[in-house]
Amino acid sequence: MQKAIRLSPYSPDWYFSHLGDAYRGLGQLEQARTVYRHLETRLPGTLLCQVRLAAIHADFDDTENAKKAVEAVLSIDPQFSVQTYTGHTVYKTDALRKFWADAMLKAGLPE
């Protein structure tokens, strides 16, 4: 992913979401947070970005920023629920789905 981003002058936004997800999955949280913040500059006010920011802020126990991301998610989609979101998102394993759901719940997103 990093090589694709480096070589492409017009990297698609999904490159950054997948790179951040990979970093988060590997436990490289600081790198994931950096990528998600960059993604926010490319996709301000999008559900995809705000959900990821809520999760990464929860991973850091950064309740203040997690709360801001949760508020942003709910302003974009007032009916948002972790169960619905993770049910419509493709995850390779149930453990990965739980990994994301747990962080979203910890951030304060509605079950």
Backbone as CSV, one residue per row, in Angstrom:
resi,resn,N_x,N_y,N_z,CA_x,CA_y,CA_z,C_x,C_y,C_z
1,MET,0.815,-1.179,0.000,0.000,0.000,0.000,0.869,1.256,0.000
2,GLN,1.894,1.242,0.853,2.773,2.417,0.919,3.430,2.672,-0.438
3,LYS,3.857,1.602,-1.101,4.498,1.752,-2.407,3.502,2.286,-3.430
4,ALA,2.283,1.774,-3.401,1.252,2.243,-4.332,0.981,3.730,-4.134
5,ILE,0.918,4.162,-2.889,0.686,5.574,-2.584,1.865,6.417,-3.066
6,ARG,3.059,5.920,-2.834,4.252,6.654,-3.240,4.355,6.781,-4.764
7,LEU,3.977,5.732,-5.482,4.123,5.725,-6.933,2.984,6.414,-7.674
8,SER,1.851,6.533,-7.037,0.695,7.119,-7.714,0.533,8.587,-7.341
9,PRO,0.573,9.471,-8.319,0.376,10.892,-7.991,-1.075,11.204,-7.597
10,TYR,-1.986,10.299,-7.910,-3.408,10.499,-7.602,-3.942,9.288,-6.852
11,SER,-3.355,9.014,-5.707,-3.754,7.843,-4.929,-5.214,7.937,-4.527
12,PRO,-5.984,6.878,-4.768,-7.385,6.894,-4.335,-7.489,6.926,-2.814
13,ASP,-8.572,7.472,-2.330,-8.771,7.598,-0.883,-8.758,6.245,-0.181
14,TRP,-9.269,5.217,-0.854,-9.340,3.912,-0.187,-7.953,3.359,0.117
15,TYR,-6.927,3.785,-0.596,-5.570,3.355,-0.257,-5.264,3.742,1.192
16,PHE,-5.656,4.949,1.560,-5.342,5.458,2.893,-6.171,4.758,3.970
17,SER,-7.434,4.476,3.690,-8.234,3.778,4.697,-7.692,2.368,4.914
18,HIS,-7.310,1.696,3.842,-6.760,0.343,3.985,-5.386,0.357,4.667
19,LEU,-4.564,1.353,4.356,-3.262,1.453,5.011,-3.437,1.696,6.510
20,GLY,-4.319,2.615,6.864,-4.586,2.867,8.280,-5.130,1.630,8.978
21,ASP,-6.022,0.915,8.297,-6.582,-0.315,8.874,-5.486,-1.361,9.091
22,ALA,-4.570,-1.461,8.127,-3.472,-2.424,8.263,-2.583,-2.055,9.453
23,TYR,-2.238,-0.776,9.562,-1.434,-0.341,10.704,-2.150,-0.641,12.020
24,ARG,-3.439,-0.334,12.071,-4.180,-0.566,13.314,-4.211,-2.054,13.643
25,GLY,-4.437,-2.881,12.640,-4.472,-4.329,12.844,-3.140,-4.896,13.318
26,LEU,-2.049,-4.257,12.905,-0.712,-4.687,13.327,-0.302,-4.087,14.670
27,GLY,-1.178,-3.250,15.224,-0.864,-2.617,16.506,0.019,-1.395,16.372
28,GLN,0.218,-0.915,15.161,1.018,0.289,14.928,0.078,1.499,14.961
29,LEU,-0.358,1.797,16.164,-1.443,2.758,16.358,-1.076,4.184,15.976
30,GLU,0.137,4.584,16.269,0.530,5.961,15.919,0.513,6.157,14.402
31,GLN,1.002,5.153,13.661,0.978,5.243,12.204,-0.464,5.242,11.696
32,ALA,-1.303,4.419,12.303,-2.711,4.369,11.902,-3.373,5.722,12.133
33,ARG,-3.126,6.310,13.283,-3.731,7.612,13.587,-3.271,8.672,12.591
34,THR,-1.998,8.651,12.243,-1.472,9.609,11.268,-2.166,9.447,9.913
35,VAL,-2.334,8.214,9.482,-2.985,7.952,8.194,-4.455,8.371,8.246
36,TYR,-5.151,8.054,9.327,-6.565,8.437,9.442,-6.730,9.958,9.472
37,ARG,-5.817,10.641,10.121,-5.883,12.115,10.133,-5.654,12.669,8.728
38,HIS,-4.742,12.052,7.988,-4.532,12.458,6.594,-5.785,12.178,5.772
39,LEU,-6.395,11.032,6.016,-7.622,10.684,5.307,-8.714,11.720,5.577
40,GLU,-8.747,12.228,6.797,-9.746,13.240,7.145,-9.556,14.514,6.323
41,THR,-8.321,14.843,5.979,-8.091,16.028,5.138,-8.574,15.792,3.715
42,ARG,-8.575,14.538,3.298,-9.029,14.191,1.941,-10.540,13.982,1.883
43,LEU,-11.094,13.475,2.978,-12.523,13.147,3.028,-13.173,13.751,4.270
44,PRO,-13.154,15.063,4.405,-13.744,15.653,5.616,-15.246,15.372,5.695
45,GLY,-15.673,15.067,6.893,-17.107,14.878,7.112,-17.684,13.602,6.532
46,THR,-16.853,12.577,6.334,-17.383,11.315,5.821,-17.475,10.284,6.942
47,LEU,-18.459,9.428,6.836,-18.681,8.399,7.839,-17.470,7.479,7.951
48,LEU,-16.951,7.037,6.824,-15.796,6.134,6.805,-14.659,6.675,7.656
49,CYS,-14.333,7.919,7.446,-13.223,8.543,8.151,-13.537,8.723,9.639
50,GLN,-14.700,9.221,9.962,-15.034,9.508,11.362,-15.149,8.246,12.208
51,VAL,-15.638,7.158,11.619,-15.709,5.894,12.357,-14.300,5.420,12.695
52,ARG,-13.394,5.517,11.733,-12.018,5.089,11.971,-11.336,5.986,13.007
53,LEU,-11.587,7.287,12.932,-11.013,8.185,13.934,-11.559,7.872,15.326
54,ALA,-12.844,7.593,15.430,-13.420,7.236,16.733,-12.728,5.996,17.291
55,ALA,-12.523,4.997,16.445,-11.888,3.750,16.888,-10.446,3.983,17.325
56,ILE,-9.688,4.717,16.532,-8.273,4.912,16.881,-8.125,5.785,18.125
57,HIS,-8.988,6.777,18.287,-8.933,7.585,19.504,-9.282,6.735,20.731
58,ALA,-10.218,5.813,20.561,-10.549,4.907,21.664,-9.359,4.012,21.990
59,ASP,-8.649,3.556,20.960,-7.451,2.735,21.195,-6.430,3.465,22.056
60,PHE,-6.342,4.783,21.889,-5.400,5.604,22.653,-6.001,6.094,23.972
61,ASP,-7.237,5.697,24.278,-7.952,6.199,25.452,-8.054,7.719,25.421
62,ASP,-8.156,8.270,24.227,-8.292,9.709,24.016,-9.791,10.026,23.951
63,THR,-10.398,10.112,25.132,-11.854,10.253,25.196,-12.354,11.553,24.582
64,GLU,-11.583,12.608,24.700,-12.013,13.898,24.158,-12.150,13.836,22.631
65,ASN,-11.137,13.334,21.955,-11.203,13.241,20.496,-12.135,12.126,20.026
66,ALA,-12.230,11.053,20.810,-13.178,9.991,20.473,-14.601,10.549,20.503
67,LYS,-14.893,11.354,21.511,-16.224,11.955,21.633,-16.523,12.863,20.436
68,LYS,-15.527,13.649,20.001,-15.723,14.514,18.830,-16.012,13.683,17.587
69,ALA,-15.287,12.585,17.424,-15.516,11.719,16.262,-16.894,11.065,16.339
70,VAL,-17.295,10.642,17.537,-18.631,10.052,17.720,-19.712,11.075,17.364
71,GLU,-19.539,12.297,17.823,-20.501,13.355,17.490,-20.562,13.575,15.979
72,ALA,-19.408,13.529,15.326,-19.369,13.687,13.866,-20.092,12.530,13.176
73,VAL,-19.860,11.310,13.651,-20.540,10.136,13.076,-22.047,10.303,13.192
74,LEU,-22.507,10.682,14.387,-23.950,10.784,14.619,-24.569,11.980,13.900
75,SER,-23.779,12.997,13.598,-24.320,14.108,12.808,-24.454,13.700,11.336
76,ILE,-23.572,12.824,10.881,-23.655,12.324,9.505,-24.785,11.303,9.384
77,ASP,-24.866,10.399,10.368,-25.871,9.336,10.362,-26.443,9.182,11.765
78,PRO,-27.550,9.887,12.058,-28.134,9.819,13.404,-28.604,8.415,13.799
79,GLN,-28.816,7.551,12.824,-29.269,6.179,13.102,-28.103,5.186,13.176
80,PHE,-26.865,5.687,13.193,-25.695,4.811,13.188,-25.740,3.836,14.355
81,SER,-25.375,2.588,14.070,-25.164,1.606,15.132,-23.975,0.735,14.743
82,VAL,-23.213,0.352,15.734,-22.040,-0.484,15.507,-22.463,-1.810,14.882
83,GLN,-23.548,-2.373,15.379,-24.012,-3.660,14.870,-24.348,-3.580,13.379
84,THR,-25.051,-2.543,12.982,-25.407,-2.390,11.571,-24.163,-2.127,10.732
85,TYR,-23.297,-1.241,11.199,-22.087,-0.888,10.448,-21.194,-2.104,10.238
86,THR,-20.941,-2.845,11.315,-20.064,-4.005,11.174,-20.758,-5.145,10.426
87,GLY,-22.069,-5.134,10.429,-22.806,-6.147,9.679,-22.779,-5.917,8.176
88,HIS,-22.568,-4.668,7.758,-22.532,-4.336,6.332,-21.114,-4.178,5.793
89,THR,-20.139,-4.288,6.660,-18.751,-4.137,6.259,-18.127,-5.519,6.157
90,VAL,-17.342,-5.724,5.131,-16.713,-7.025,4.923,-15.452,-7.124,5.775
91,TYR,-15.430,-8.125,6.634,-14.258,-8.421,7.450,-13.844,-9.856,7.135
92,LYS,-12.546,-10.097,7.150,-12.050,-11.424,6.802,-12.462,-12.464,7.839
93,THR,-12.496,-12.056,9.105,-12.834,-12.993,10.180,-13.780,-12.318,11.173
94,ASP,-14.442,-13.144,11.959,-15.292,-12.600,13.022,-14.449,-11.902,14.084
95,ALA,-13.236,-12.372,14.279,-12.343,-11.734,15.258,-12.016,-10.306,14.824
96,LEU,-11.833,-10.105,13.536,-11.556,-8.764,13.028,-12.780,-7.862,13.166
97,ARG,-13.951,-8.418,12.925,-15.202,-7.665,13.115,-15.327,-7.237,14.582
98,LYS,-15.016,-8.157,15.494,-15.090,-7.849,16.928,-14.041,-6.805,17.317
99,PHE,-12.851,-6.901,16.740,-11.768,-5.939,16.983,-12.247,-4.518,16.687
100,TRP,-12.918,-4.341,15.546,-13.433,-3.020,15.178,-14.628,-2.632,16.039
101,ALA,-15.537,-3.561,16.250,-16.740,-3.261,17.027,-16.377,-2.850,18.454
102,ASP,-15.439,-3.545,19.057,-15.034,-3.222,20.428,-14.492,-1.798,20.528
103,ALA,-13.681,-1.389,19.545,-13.126,-0.028,19.570,-14.220,1.011,19.352
104,MET,-15.149,0.723,18.454,-16.254,1.664,18.211,-17.111,1.821,19.462
105,LEU,-17.388,0.730,20.126,-18.181,0.774,21.361,-17.422,1.517,22.460
106,LYS,-16.131,1.258,22.561,-15.309,1.948,23.557,-15.304,3.455,23.313
107,ALA,-15.347,3.847,22.037,-15.392,5.270,21.684,-16.697,5.915,22.095
108,GLY,-17.737,5.091,22.241,-19.043,5.622,22.638,-20.096,5.586,21.538
109,LEU,-19.794,4.915,20.441,-20.809,4.781,19.392,-21.899,3.834,19.855
110,PRO,-23.146,4.095,19.447,-24.248,3.247,19.906,-24.151,1.817,19.380
111,GLU,-24.514,0.887,20.261,-24.464,-0.525,19.889,-25.428,-0.807,18.765
